[in-house]
Amino acid sequence: MPNTRSTNRLKPSLFRVIDITYRLFWFFRTYYVCPRYFLDVLFSRLHDFGFRGCTSVEQSLIGGCAHLLNFSGSDTLSAAYYAQFHLNGGLPVATSIPATEHSVMTAYVSEIEAIRAVIDRFGTGVFACVMDSYDYVAALEKILPVVAQQKLAKGGFMVLRPDSGDPADMVLMGLRAAEKVFGTELNSKGFKVLKGCSVIQGDGVSYSVICSLLTLIQDAGFSAENVAFGMGGGLLQKVHRDTLSFATKLSYVKYANGDVKQVMKIPQTDKAKISMPGELDVYRDEQSRPTTFPRDQPPPTESPSLLQVVYDHGPLPNYTWDTFAQIRARANREWAAAPTHHNAISTLLQQKTATVLDGLRKGLVECNAENR
Amino acid sequence: MPNTRSTNRLKPSLFRVIDITYRLFWFFRTYYVCPRYFLDVLFSRLHDFGFRGCTSVEQSLIGGCAHLLNFSGSDTLSAAYYAQFHLNGGLPVATSIPATEHSVMTAYVSEIEAIRAVIDRFGTGVFACVMDSYDYVAALEKILPVVAQQKLAKGGFMVLRPDSGDPADMVLMGLRAAEKVFGTELNSKGFKVLKGCSVIQGDGVSYSVICSLLTLIQDAGFSAENVAFGMGGGLLQKVHRDTLSFATKLSYVKYANGDVKQVMKIPQTDKAKISMPGELDVYRDEQSRPTTFPRDQPPPTESPSLLQVVYDHGPLPNYTWDTFAQIRARANREWAAAPTHHNAISTLLQQKTATVLDGLRKGLVECNAENR
């Protein structure tokens, strides 16, 4: 049972934290190189491409919903459906656009015929087209100029999608080809914005790839808003229990005779695995940052406990769960207010940990001496 | 729908192949350094510790069942239950032993009291004890000698479990401490086997860790049978779609007018992503190895197709699924007979691929020329 609970609780926690690292990165990055309005489209910059790589539909749903707390773009239909109809009273949570992939492209007699069909059908809105079915360079240099008039006549927004090769090369190649065909204008920060076109990189994307790509794009004079990212395996699969060393540990025992013990795991061979002793609680500290404190000492501020009991030998009767929109709004508010660095273990708890640690070590030495 | 099917099919395929790499490694490794009888205990050498790290119960069940095709040891109760009661008519599939973890150990007033309680309760059989709650070295050097008489009096088999620090150091330290306390005897290959004791490494285990650890153990004069491995994240979580570049691709189109097209994805920027053209089939080749052939050419041997339709717009009515035991037996038989290296793409299919590739490229060049 503890394992089952740990299992079901694990992924959303991980995702929320990992997603937000991307989100924050985007925020700070774009703050300096893009006009203010770009912050509004931040939500669509990291798209969930992860469904087909998932172990199971349940995994896609859990991870996909966690992603949707911080971003709006998702092709993981299971999560989009669940978030909308089971968690948000039917109100839409996720967005996406018409997009091609290789089966569609290669099913046509030729690539140019496939692209013409896509523009014909979806060209009045935002649509994405995978460009590497046969030869990415040829698609950019030979096909794109030929279909440009048709695309312009339709009036929509075309997203070019490379899907193989070095991400940095492919994205820059796409930006430059699109600039040549459709042109750019400068935004208020002096960076180039493509006219009616952008690039989405959805292959081999990771946190470090996003970081280095944004630097390269900026160095090439393009605004970050020209590029979005799609993540598949990296978003829903390459995240595991070790990613943030997530673990649930025993911290406090009340024996049948009424005695209590502050429990700690203290492996000498890996100090990162040392756990916290005693009953714990989470309050806001003096600067309003959520922080873990020992429960047996008075709270440091007027802040009430941030922990809530929602499950006690079963779900609580009459407990009203927040809607997805409420959780998303709270996550946005909290993360926006959160500092970039904060030790969430309070000084009080650090002091108590040191004291309990000393006591336990003394006890262990005595115990070893006794038994020799 | 294609994505849903791909998702549900992915993990078992991956697991089966990855598990078998471990299995084969063990096989060859142990063949040279252990007596023949060790092959019988091979099935218990890689234990599934992965439940608590899983994204969802469904993932634990799918990955855990796949692992059980090749090994018998599992603490993933969801998979053990499902394999036994839903796939094998109630007949047991998985095995495990009584084992402690840190909550149990640290809940006692002292570590030695915890170990005494474990021996008292489970000491007549095989049981495992985690040894690093406070100080692994002290547990081996101070506690183990003190509890040795109690353990010997009970007559069972004690498995020592380090759980932090460098796996190689921890395992060798465990083997040497156990040798000092319980002694060893030489097996028929001249390697030391601990008396009534062994070590299980269940932290930071990966394929490369297993390889290097087995080499070190052998170099230190110990038989591989003294050590088992437990895998958590590495077994059920650090396996994803990119692990074996698993993908499902369109290969053949029959248009409404009756025309057909051999379809290939041919990204110039990543040749590893080139897909196979046309309808495909799997037959045994001249050396009885399962191999992929083009379906539009006569089979190379008398071998019937190894592909079976089990789902066609829904599960086939009246299809009888094999039991878990039948699948496990077939997997064992097939893997035992499989060569270590085999190109599963037949020469016939390689030739056809080259021909279709040429045709497509020629078509693309003509098409580009037309459109300039």
XYZ file of C-alpha atoms in Angstrom:
744
model
C 0.000 0.000 0.000
C 2.663 2.604 0.792
C 4.272 1.685 -2.506
C 1.022 2.084 -4.394
C 0.513 5.504 -2.901
C 4.085 6.506 -3.628
C 3.694 5.307 -7.199
C 0.564 7.318 -7.850
C 1.907 10.425 -6.219
C 5.306 10.378 -7.820
C 4.895 11.523 -11.379
C 2.772 14.649 -10.984
C 5.166 15.990 -8.337
C 8.163 15.350 -10.531
C 6.539 16.817 -13.573
C 5.377 19.920 -11.918
C 8.861 20.716 -10.722
C 10.593 19.777 -13.941
C 8.122 21.574 -16.140
C 8.577 24.672 -14.161
C 12.308 24.683 -14.696
C 11.555 24.969 -18.392
C 8.918 27.548 -17.765
C 11.177 29.699 -15.633
C 13.985 29.373 -18.089
C 11.719 30.593 -20.856
C 10.543 33.399 -18.695
C 13.946 34.806 -17.931
C 15.285 34.159 -21.367
C 12.449 35.811 -23.162
C 12.251 38.653 -20.721
C 15.445 40.032 -22.147
C 15.105 39.292 -25.842
C 11.381 39.501 -26.575
C 8.739 42.139 -26.191
C 6.422 41.765 -23.219
C 3.576 40.242 -25.276
C 5.605 37.098 -25.816
C 4.967 36.092 -22.210
C 1.367 35.485 -23.230
C 2.372 32.818 -25.731
C 4.826 31.173 -23.326
C 2.188 28.571 -22.474
C 2.309 27.144 -25.976
C 6.116 26.964 -26.267
C 6.529 23.420 -24.887
C 4.170 21.001 -26.606
C 3.497 17.463 -25.332
C 4.414 14.965 -28.101
C 4.747 12.089 -25.634
C 1.667 9.886 -26.031
C 3.027 7.246 -28.378
C 6.186 6.762 -26.301
C 4.345 6.061 -23.057
C 4.315 2.717 -21.322
C 0.574 2.827 -20.880
C -2.408 5.079 -21.410
C -2.513 5.680 -17.648
C 1.047 7.012 -17.705
C 0.266 9.323 -20.621
C -2.711 10.624 -18.700
C -0.858 11.284 -15.427
C 2.226 12.854 -17.002
C 0.211 14.663 -19.664
C -2.091 16.261 -17.074
C 0.914 17.344 -14.987
C 2.414 18.993 -18.062
C -0.874 20.792 -18.696
C -0.623 22.503 -15.299
C 2.197 24.628 -16.725
C 1.668 24.594 -20.488
C -1.351 24.543 -22.770
C -0.014 22.665 -25.808
C -0.584 18.921 -25.969
C -1.115 16.160 -28.514
C -1.586 13.637 -25.703
C -5.314 13.211 -26.239
C -5.794 10.958 -23.200
C -4.553 13.744 -20.892
C -6.400 16.493 -22.744
C -9.647 14.512 -22.483
C -9.163 13.566 -18.830
C -8.156 17.071 -17.731
C -11.125 18.607 -19.529
C -13.910 16.174 -18.758
C -12.861 14.568 -15.470
C -10.993 17.388 -13.742
C -12.372 20.626 -15.182
C -16.109 20.216 -15.633
C -15.887 20.004 -19.431
C -14.008 23.277 -19.942
C -11.098 22.873 -22.391
C -7.574 22.730 -20.959
C -5.301 21.758 -23.861
C -4.802 23.211 -27.325
C -3.176 21.959 -30.507
C -3.061 22.676 -34.244
C -3.442 20.617 -37.440
C -0.078 18.943 -38.051
C 1.349 16.323 -40.388
C 3.682 13.443 -39.631
C 5.615 11.050 -41.822
C 2.852 8.538 -42.589
C 0.704 11.330 -43.981
C 3.560 12.893 -45.954
C 4.856 9.643 -47.444
C 1.395 8.364 -48.340
C 1.182 11.053 -51.054
C 2.809 10.399 -54.418
C 5.283 13.235 -53.751
C 6.211 15.487 -50.833
C 5.225 18.661 -52.649
C 1.804 17.211 -53.354
C 1.431 16.422 -49.648
C 2.390 19.965 -48.623
C 0.036 21.494 -51.189
C -2.805 19.350 -49.817
C -2.049 20.473 -46.253
C -1.983 24.155 -47.198
C -5.162 23.711 -49.206
C -6.991 22.163 -46.276
C -5.550 24.004 -43.252
C -3.756 27.027 -44.742
C -6.118 29.671 -43.375
C -5.146 28.930 -39.765
C -2.045 27.817 -37.864
C -0.741 24.475 -39.177
C 2.487 22.462 -38.885
C 4.242 20.450 -41.557
C 6.999 17.881 -40.988
C 9.739 18.590 -43.545
C 12.253 15.725 -43.350
C 10.400 12.753 -44.834
C 12.926 12.557 -47.647
C 15.375 15.454 -47.632
C 15.013 18.393 -45.243
C 17.388 20.654 -47.177
C 15.572 20.016 -50.462
C 12.194 20.563 -48.774
C 13.354 23.965 -47.475
C 15.239 25.118 -50.550
C 13.191 23.648 -53.387
C 9.658 22.965 -52.153
C 9.088 25.870 -49.728
C 9.674 28.625 -52.366
C 7.329 26.814 -54.766
C 4.427 26.550 -52.294
C 4.972 30.032 -50.819
C 2.400 31.788 -53.039
C -0.268 29.209 -52.203
C 0.478 29.634 -48.472
C 0.396 33.455 -48.683
C -2.866 33.377 -50.613
C -4.447 31.324 -47.834
C -3.251 33.857 -45.233
C -2.454 31.468 -42.388
C 0.574 30.674 -40.230
C 2.914 27.806 -41.232
C 5.031 25.954 -38.667
C 7.993 24.088 -40.168
C 8.969 20.903 -38.366
C 12.419 19.329 -38.771
C 12.453 15.899 -37.117
C 15.939 14.426 -37.509
C 19.553 15.541 -37.395
C 21.234 17.981 -35.035
C 18.481 20.152 -33.502
C 20.519 23.373 -33.586
C 21.481 23.000 -37.256
C 17.978 22.008 -38.281
C 16.228 24.861 -36.483
C 18.611 27.553 -37.753
C 18.360 26.125 -41.267
C 14.561 26.316 -41.000
C 14.597 29.890 -39.704
C 16.922 31.068 -42.474
C 14.967 29.318 -45.221
C 11.707 30.801 -43.919
C 13.289 34.257 -43.698
C 14.343 33.991 -47.350
C 10.873 32.958 -48.492
C 8.535 34.877 -46.177
C 10.726 37.655 -44.766
C 11.056 39.018 -41.223
C 10.316 42.183 -39.294
C 12.101 43.474 -36.192
C 10.344 43.415 -32.827
C 10.708 46.177 -30.235
C 13.799 44.455 -28.794
C 15.490 44.464 -32.206
C 15.170 40.752 -32.934
C 13.823 39.274 -36.183
C 10.307 37.792 -36.217
C 9.343 35.634 -39.205
C 6.266 36.747 -41.140
C 3.522 34.128 -40.821
C 5.920 31.294 -40.161
C 7.848 29.598 -37.339
C 9.759 26.415 -36.528
C 8.925 23.650 -34.036
C 11.714 21.311 -32.911
C 10.219 18.069 -31.674
C 13.091 15.589 -31.950
C 15.841 15.076 -29.369
C 14.579 17.889 -27.142
C 15.816 18.146 -23.558
C 16.372 20.941 -21.082
C 19.964 21.430 -22.254
C 18.957 21.334 -25.932
C 16.370 24.062 -25.283
C 18.952 26.187 -23.468
C 21.620 25.939 -26.149
C 19.132 26.351 -28.989
C 17.695 29.553 -27.551
C 21.187 30.980 -27.232
C 21.978 30.117 -30.839
C 18.701 31.560 -32.094
C 19.351 34.789 -30.226
C 22.939 34.934 -31.507
C 21.571 34.588 -35.046
C 19.385 37.639 -34.459
C 16.061 35.794 -34.283
C 13.513 36.290 -31.488
C 12.803 33.235 -29.319
C 9.150 33.506 -30.287
C 10.004 32.034 -33.721
C 10.581 28.632 -32.139
C 8.461 26.203 -30.152
C 9.522 22.829 -28.808
C 7.792 19.456 -28.787
C 8.904 16.868 -26.256
C 8.031 13.196 -26.319
C 10.244 10.792 -24.430
C 11.979 13.609 -22.567
C 8.699 14.879 -21.181
C 6.803 11.721 -20.266
C 9.371 8.935 -20.204
C 12.879 10.161 -19.379
C 11.654 11.254 -15.972
C 11.967 8.703 -13.189
C 12.196 8.336 -9.453
C 15.887 9.250 -9.416
C 15.357 12.475 -11.381
C 14.782 14.469 -8.206
C 15.615 11.670 -5.724
C 11.956 11.490 -4.792
C 11.380 9.220 -1.792
C 8.947 8.750 1.082
C 10.616 7.983 4.429
C 9.441 7.029 7.918
C 10.173 9.920 10.298
C 8.270 9.234 13.525
C 7.074 6.183 15.468
C 4.644 6.004 18.366
C 5.044 2.578 19.942
C 2.169 0.611 21.472
C 3.377 1.556 24.985
C 3.138 5.269 24.180
C 6.876 5.872 23.692
C 7.829 7.895 20.628
C 10.940 7.829 18.426
C 12.223 10.469 16.022
C 13.269 8.208 13.154
C 16.095 8.898 10.705
C 17.788 6.912 7.977
C 21.469 7.966 8.107
C 23.479 5.964 5.554
C 27.142 6.865 6.044
C 27.846 5.713 2.501
C 25.492 8.244 0.895
C 24.766 11.367 2.955
C 22.299 12.600 0.306
C 19.949 9.870 1.524
C 19.758 11.159 5.127
C 16.087 11.686 6.017
C 14.303 14.227 8.269
C 13.313 13.271 11.828
C 9.951 13.631 13.606
C 6.584 14.979 12.564
C 6.895 17.626 9.851
C 4.748 20.515 8.703
C 4.895 23.125 5.943
C 4.367 26.819 6.709
C 5.195 30.024 4.873
C 8.348 31.595 6.257
C 8.890 35.325 6.929
C 9.258 35.930 3.200
C 6.155 33.871 2.418
C 8.124 30.963 0.952
C 6.699 27.451 1.615
C 9.185 25.835 4.022
C 9.335 22.622 6.044
C 9.359 22.958 9.840
C 9.291 20.522 12.784
C 5.674 20.143 13.955
C 6.650 19.921 17.658
C 7.732 23.588 17.736
C 5.525 26.663 17.320
C 5.113 27.932 13.724
C 7.470 30.831 12.922
C 4.754 33.034 11.418
C 0.996 33.452 11.489
C 0.866 31.180 8.413
C -1.433 28.203 8.853
C -0.166 24.760 7.841
C -0.079 24.310 4.067
C -0.620 20.550 4.406
C -4.100 19.151 4.004
C -5.379 15.678 4.794
C -7.081 14.377 1.637
C -6.691 10.627 2.224
C -6.880 8.794 5.546
C -7.517 5.053 5.192
C -9.450 6.084 2.068
C -10.428 9.344 0.393
C -11.978 11.830 2.842
C -15.777 11.926 2.596
C -17.198 15.307 1.541
C -13.808 16.633 0.477
C -14.181 18.987 -2.477
C -11.381 18.750 -4.980
C -10.218 21.833 -6.866
C -10.883 21.991 -10.593
C -7.971 21.723 -12.988
C -8.279 25.432 -13.767
C -8.029 26.307 -10.058
C -4.917 24.176 -9.611
C -3.364 25.639 -12.747
C -4.040 29.183 -11.546
C -2.556 28.409 -8.127
C 0.514 26.769 -9.668
C 1.044 29.816 -11.867
C 0.633 32.201 -8.949
C 2.932 30.223 -6.649
C 5.661 29.660 -9.199
C 5.609 33.284 -10.306
C 6.080 34.344 -6.661
C 8.710 31.678 -5.881
C 12.357 32.735 -5.619
C 14.842 31.043 -7.939
C 16.782 29.684 -4.942
C 15.405 28.738 -1.545
C 16.375 26.102 1.008
C 12.953 24.686 1.821
C 14.324 23.036 5.000
C 13.957 25.663 7.755
C 16.833 26.504 10.116
C 14.701 25.117 12.969
C 14.408 21.771 11.200
C 18.109 21.745 10.329
C 18.949 22.320 14.009
C 16.562 19.605 15.170
C 17.978 17.191 12.563
C 21.505 17.785 13.873
C 20.378 17.179 17.474
C 18.496 13.958 16.667
C 21.428 12.796 14.528
C 23.838 13.256 17.472
C 21.507 11.382 19.826
C 21.050 8.490 17.402
C 24.802 8.203 16.759
C 25.530 8.203 20.494
C 22.895 5.523 21.007
C 24.335 3.424 18.181
C 27.853 3.598 19.583
C 26.621 2.584 23.052
C 24.558 -0.194 21.545
C 27.557 -1.527 19.589
C 29.732 -1.373 22.741
C 27.105 -3.284 24.725
C 26.934 -6.060 22.168
C 30.608 -6.739 21.701
C -5.794 5.092 -32.236
C -2.425 4.186 -33.778
C -0.760 6.002 -30.908
C -2.794 4.106 -28.325
C -1.844 0.801 -29.901
C 1.808 1.796 -30.132
C 1.764 2.861 -26.483
C 0.339 -0.396 -25.215
C 2.623 -2.520 -27.314
C 5.831 -0.654 -26.627
C 6.953 -1.582 -23.149
C 6.645 -5.361 -23.238
C 8.654 -5.491 -26.460
C 11.355 -3.293 -25.011
C 11.482 -5.158 -21.764
C 11.689 -8.517 -23.315
C 14.691 -7.525 -25.366
C 16.452 -5.637 -22.610
C 15.842 -8.273 -19.993
C 17.279 -10.836 -22.274
C 20.507 -8.930 -22.643
C 20.944 -9.289 -18.907
C 19.892 -12.881 -19.038
C 22.336 -13.727 -21.812
C 25.105 -11.885 -20.091
C 24.503 -13.852 -16.955
C 24.400 -17.019 -18.973
C 27.757 -16.563 -20.634
C 29.375 -15.075 -17.605
C 28.299 -17.804 -15.255
C 28.949 -20.529 -17.772
C 32.656 -20.046 -17.275
C 32.916 -19.312 -13.572
C 30.127 -21.329 -11.956
C 29.185 -24.960 -11.864
C 26.389 -26.017 -14.168
C 23.774 -26.061 -11.378
C 23.964 -22.294 -11.110
C 22.082 -21.981 -14.372
C 19.010 -23.202 -12.504
C 19.133 -20.249 -10.131
C 19.742 -17.745 -12.921
C 16.035 -16.911 -12.950
C 16.267 -15.372 -9.483
C 19.405 -13.260 -10.123
C 17.624 -10.113 -11.317
C 14.874 -9.095 -8.915
C 12.214 -6.488 -9.754
C 12.383 -3.689 -7.135
C 10.613 -1.219 -9.424
C 7.049 -0.841 -8.129
C 7.425 2.286 -6.018
C 9.292 4.155 -8.767
C 6.618 3.589 -11.409
C 4.481 6.340 -12.843
C 1.317 4.324 -12.365
C 0.121 0.915 -11.268
C -0.590 0.082 -14.915
C 3.040 0.734 -15.826
C 4.275 -1.450 -12.975
C 2.001 -4.202 -14.194
C 3.053 -4.056 -17.846
C 6.792 -3.740 -17.179
C 6.701 -6.147 -14.248
C 4.947 -8.851 -16.298
C 7.470 -8.402 -19.125
C 10.306 -8.857 -16.630
C 8.644 -12.029 -15.329
C 8.885 -13.597 -18.783
C 12.636 -13.911 -18.228
C 13.095 -13.874 -14.453
C 11.141 -15.216 -11.500
C 12.045 -12.701 -8.769
C 9.727 -9.757 -8.228
C 8.524 -7.483 -5.452
C 6.169 -5.747 -7.900
C 3.012 -7.226 -6.443
C 0.738 -5.739 -9.104
C 2.595 -7.662 -11.827
C 2.907 -10.852 -9.784
C -0.839 -10.812 -9.101
C -1.819 -9.990 -12.676
C 0.507 -12.591 -14.228
C -0.733 -15.283 -11.866
C -4.454 -14.641 -11.750
C -5.204 -12.954 -15.074
C -2.654 -14.564 -17.390
C -1.816 -17.940 -15.885
C -5.014 -19.463 -14.498
C -3.997 -18.893 -10.874
C -0.667 -20.737 -11.071
C 2.146 -18.732 -9.391
C 4.631 -16.919 -11.635
C 6.741 -14.743 -9.301
C 8.729 -15.485 -6.160
C 10.218 -13.359 -3.398
C 11.602 -13.657 0.145
C 11.027 -11.838 3.459
C 13.126 -8.680 3.338
C 13.568 -5.525 5.415
C 13.863 -1.923 4.310
C 14.784 1.255 6.125
C 11.413 2.073 7.708
C 11.398 -1.327 9.399
C 15.036 -1.091 10.515
C 14.830 2.466 11.846
C 11.523 1.886 13.660
C 13.379 -0.347 16.143
C 15.228 1.268 19.042
C 18.543 0.029 17.593
C 19.723 -1.636 14.395
C 20.964 -4.754 16.169
C 17.554 -5.191 17.793
C 15.940 -4.943 14.355
C 18.289 -7.577 12.882
C 17.735 -9.913 15.842
C 13.962 -9.592 15.365
C 14.286 -10.411 11.650
C 16.431 -13.498 12.299
C 14.068 -14.580 15.056
C 11.047 -14.369 12.771
C 12.438 -15.424 9.360
C 15.801 -17.032 10.183
C 14.857 -20.600 9.243
C 14.398 -19.695 5.545
C 15.910 -17.325 3.021
C 15.640 -13.704 4.198
C 17.218 -10.351 3.254
C 18.327 -7.543 5.561
C 19.172 -3.975 4.513
C 22.439 -3.030 6.256
C 23.015 0.689 5.652
C 20.337 2.405 7.746
C 23.035 4.050 9.856
C 26.527 2.779 9.060
C 27.109 -0.097 6.622
C 30.699 -0.698 7.749
C 29.688 -0.856 11.425
C 26.748 -3.145 10.591
C 29.099 -5.568 8.811
C 32.004 -5.400 11.246
C 30.257 -4.984 14.592
C 26.686 -6.262 14.302
C 27.088 -9.216 11.901
C 29.604 -11.095 14.122
C 27.342 -10.563 17.156
C 24.194 -11.966 15.494
C 26.055 -14.795 13.685
C 25.337 -17.457 16.340
C 21.617 -16.633 16.372
C 21.545 -16.880 12.553
C 23.461 -20.190 12.512
C 21.187 -21.640 15.189
C 18.158 -20.858 13.014
C 19.779 -22.633 10.058
C 18.523 -20.345 7.265
C 20.116 -18.285 4.480
C 20.848 -14.580 5.063
C 21.035 -12.091 2.187
C 22.921 -8.872 3.046
C 21.683 -5.759 1.285
C 23.843 -2.651 0.930
C 21.731 0.212 -0.446
C 23.975 3.270 -0.815
C 27.502 4.109 -1.894
C 29.536 2.707 -4.772
C 27.964 -0.644 -5.729
C 31.291 -2.396 -6.359
C 32.830 -1.347 -3.021
C 29.668 -2.178 -1.095
C 29.225 -5.641 -2.601
C 32.864 -6.658 -2.152
C 32.806 -5.331 1.408
C 29.694 -7.419 2.073
C 31.186 -10.574 0.555
C 34.401 -10.225 2.596
C 32.574 -9.510 5.870
C 30.294 -12.508 5.302
C 33.308 -14.708 4.466
C 34.956 -13.704 7.749
C 31.837 -14.471 9.783
C 30.281 -17.480 7.990
C 33.171 -18.870 5.884
C 33.246 -20.113 2.282
C 33.764 -23.331 0.374
C 35.127 -23.747 -3.151
C 32.820 -24.832 -5.962
C 33.856 -27.177 -8.760
C 35.217 -24.239 -10.778
C 37.459 -23.175 -7.898
C 35.483 -20.084 -6.869
C 34.437 -19.283 -3.297
C 30.794 -19.775 -2.291
C 29.631 -18.199 1.000
C 28.106 -20.588 3.545
C 24.433 -19.745 4.094
C 24.832 -16.131 3.046
C 24.883 -13.895 -0.033
C 24.660 -10.237 -1.071
C 21.965 -8.465 -3.095
C 22.817 -5.126 -4.706
C 19.630 -3.162 -5.309
C 20.832 0.447 -5.586
C 22.206 2.083 -8.722
C 22.036 -1.118 -10.768
C 22.313 -0.948 -14.556
C 23.576 -3.242 -17.281
C 27.075 -1.756 -17.051
C 27.097 -1.941 -13.241
C 26.175 -5.649 -13.427
C 28.951 -6.284 -15.964
C 31.682 -4.540 -14.001
C 30.524 -5.960 -10.681
C 30.603 -9.531 -11.949
C 34.129 -9.019 -13.214
C 35.255 -7.631 -9.847
C 33.575 -10.453 -7.934
C 35.288 -13.017 -10.123
C 38.655 -11.272 -9.768
C 38.207 -11.398 -5.986
C 37.786 -15.182 -6.215
C 34.061 -15.277 -5.460
C 31.503 -17.202 -7.551
C 28.840 -15.089 -9.256
C 26.197 -17.115 -7.424
C 27.000 -15.151 -4.220
C 25.390 -12.051 -5.659
C 21.931 -11.155 -6.901
C 20.754 -7.804 -8.246
C 17.625 -5.780 -7.595
C 16.594 -3.172 -10.148
C 14.046 -0.454 -9.611
C 14.202 2.595 -11.829
C 16.607 0.922 -14.241
C 14.190 -1.925 -14.883
C 10.802 -0.223 -15.080
C 11.509 3.476 -15.573
C 14.817 4.142 -17.297
C 13.537 2.344 -20.368
C 11.833 4.521 -22.947
C 10.921 4.695 -26.592
C 14.418 5.796 -27.622
C 16.103 2.873 -25.816
C 15.833 0.661 -28.893
C 14.503 3.337 -31.285
C 11.149 1.574 -31.279
C 8.787 3.036 -33.891
C 5.831 2.017 -36.035
C 5.980 3.289 -39.609
C 3.670 3.270 -42.614
C 5.135 0.969 -45.290
C 2.417 0.389 -47.885
C -0.570 2.295 -49.257
C -3.391 1.022 -51.467
C -5.179 4.083 -52.882
C -8.929 4.204 -53.504
C -8.329 3.778 -57.261
C -6.448 0.515 -56.657
C -2.929 1.916 -57.162
C -0.368 0.861 -54.573
C 2.717 2.618 -53.213
C 5.707 1.158 -51.376
C 6.146 3.826 -48.704
C 9.431 4.829 -47.073
C 10.496 7.583 -44.720
C 14.040 8.533 -45.819
C 15.331 11.431 -43.703
C 18.705 12.462 -45.140
C 19.571 14.050 -41.809
C 19.286 10.785 -39.833
C 19.744 7.595 -41.846
C 18.978 5.462 -38.774
C 15.366 6.543 -39.222
C 14.973 5.108 -42.733
C 11.979 2.743 -42.729
C 11.220 -0.506 -44.650
C 9.041 -0.413 -47.788
C 6.020 -2.543 -48.683
C 4.163 -5.342 -46.983
C 6.425 -7.291 -44.622
C 6.386 -10.777 -43.172
C 8.496 -12.757 -40.711
C 9.717 -16.255 -41.569
C 12.488 -18.471 -40.220
C 15.559 -18.321 -42.443
C 17.723 -21.306 -43.486
C 19.241 -21.388 -39.983
C 15.811 -21.144 -38.346
C 16.351 -17.542 -37.200
C 13.247 -15.290 -37.243
C 13.886 -12.806 -40.075
C 11.898 -10.088 -41.854
C 11.147 -10.628 -45.569
C 9.149 -8.769 -48.219
C 5.694 -10.348 -48.430
C 5.474 -9.909 -52.226
C 8.181 -12.509 -52.829
C 8.005 -16.253 -52.094
C 9.206 -17.314 -48.619
C 12.811 -18.575 -48.618
C 12.033 -21.725 -46.639
C 9.111 -23.995 -45.818
C 8.626 -21.885 -42.666
C 5.104 -20.523 -42.307
C 4.658 -16.846 -41.405
C 5.435 -16.164 -37.740
C 3.015 -13.219 -37.686
C -0.471 -13.762 -36.344
C -3.480 -11.472 -36.555
C -4.769 -10.990 -32.996
C -6.473 -7.604 -33.425
C -8.355 -6.350 -36.461
C -10.665 -3.412 -35.721
C -10.967 -5.054 -32.278
C -9.741 -8.273 -30.640
C -10.382 -11.361 -32.808
C -13.421 -13.321 -31.624
C -12.644 -16.892 -30.494
C -8.887 -16.249 -30.383
C -7.297 -18.285 -27.604
C -4.456 -16.497 -25.850
C -1.488 -18.455 -24.525
C -1.038 -18.672 -20.766
C 1.832 -16.803 -19.155
C 3.643 -20.106 -18.584
C 3.365 -20.986 -22.287
C 4.753 -17.596 -23.344
C 7.554 -17.842 -20.787
C 8.488 -21.326 -22.020
C 8.480 -20.158 -25.646
C 10.576 -17.091 -24.806
C 13.102 -19.284 -23.009
C 13.238 -21.748 -25.892
C 13.564 -19.033 -28.543
C 16.189 -16.997 -26.711
C 18.236 -20.070 -25.876
C 18.275 -20.967 -29.581
C 18.911 -17.421 -30.793
C 22.390 -16.479 -32.014
C 24.150 -13.598 -30.263
C 24.299 -11.641 -33.526
C 21.848 -11.760 -36.411
C 20.705 -9.185 -38.943
C 16.963 -9.748 -38.796
C 16.484 -7.846 -42.091
C 16.825 -10.469 -44.840
C 19.051 -9.908 -47.876
C 15.898 -10.013 -50.032
C 14.397 -7.140 -48.036
C 17.654 -5.184 -48.095
C 17.732 -5.508 -51.890
C 14.104 -4.459 -52.242
C 14.703 -1.489 -49.914
C 17.604 -0.298 -52.075
C 15.476 -0.589 -55.240
C 12.492 1.290 -53.783
C 14.869 3.921 -52.357
C 16.359 4.531 -55.810
C 12.932 4.824 -57.370
C 11.689 7.264 -54.736
C 14.794 9.442 -54.999
C 14.501 9.545 -58.785
C 10.842 10.499 -58.453
C 11.664 13.243 -55.945
C 14.325 14.759 -58.179
C 11.958 14.748 -61.155
C 9.218 16.234 -59.013
C 11.511 19.016 -57.775
C 12.646 19.746 -61.343
C 9.031 19.984 -62.501
C 8.168 22.479 -59.791
C 11.025 24.918 -60.167
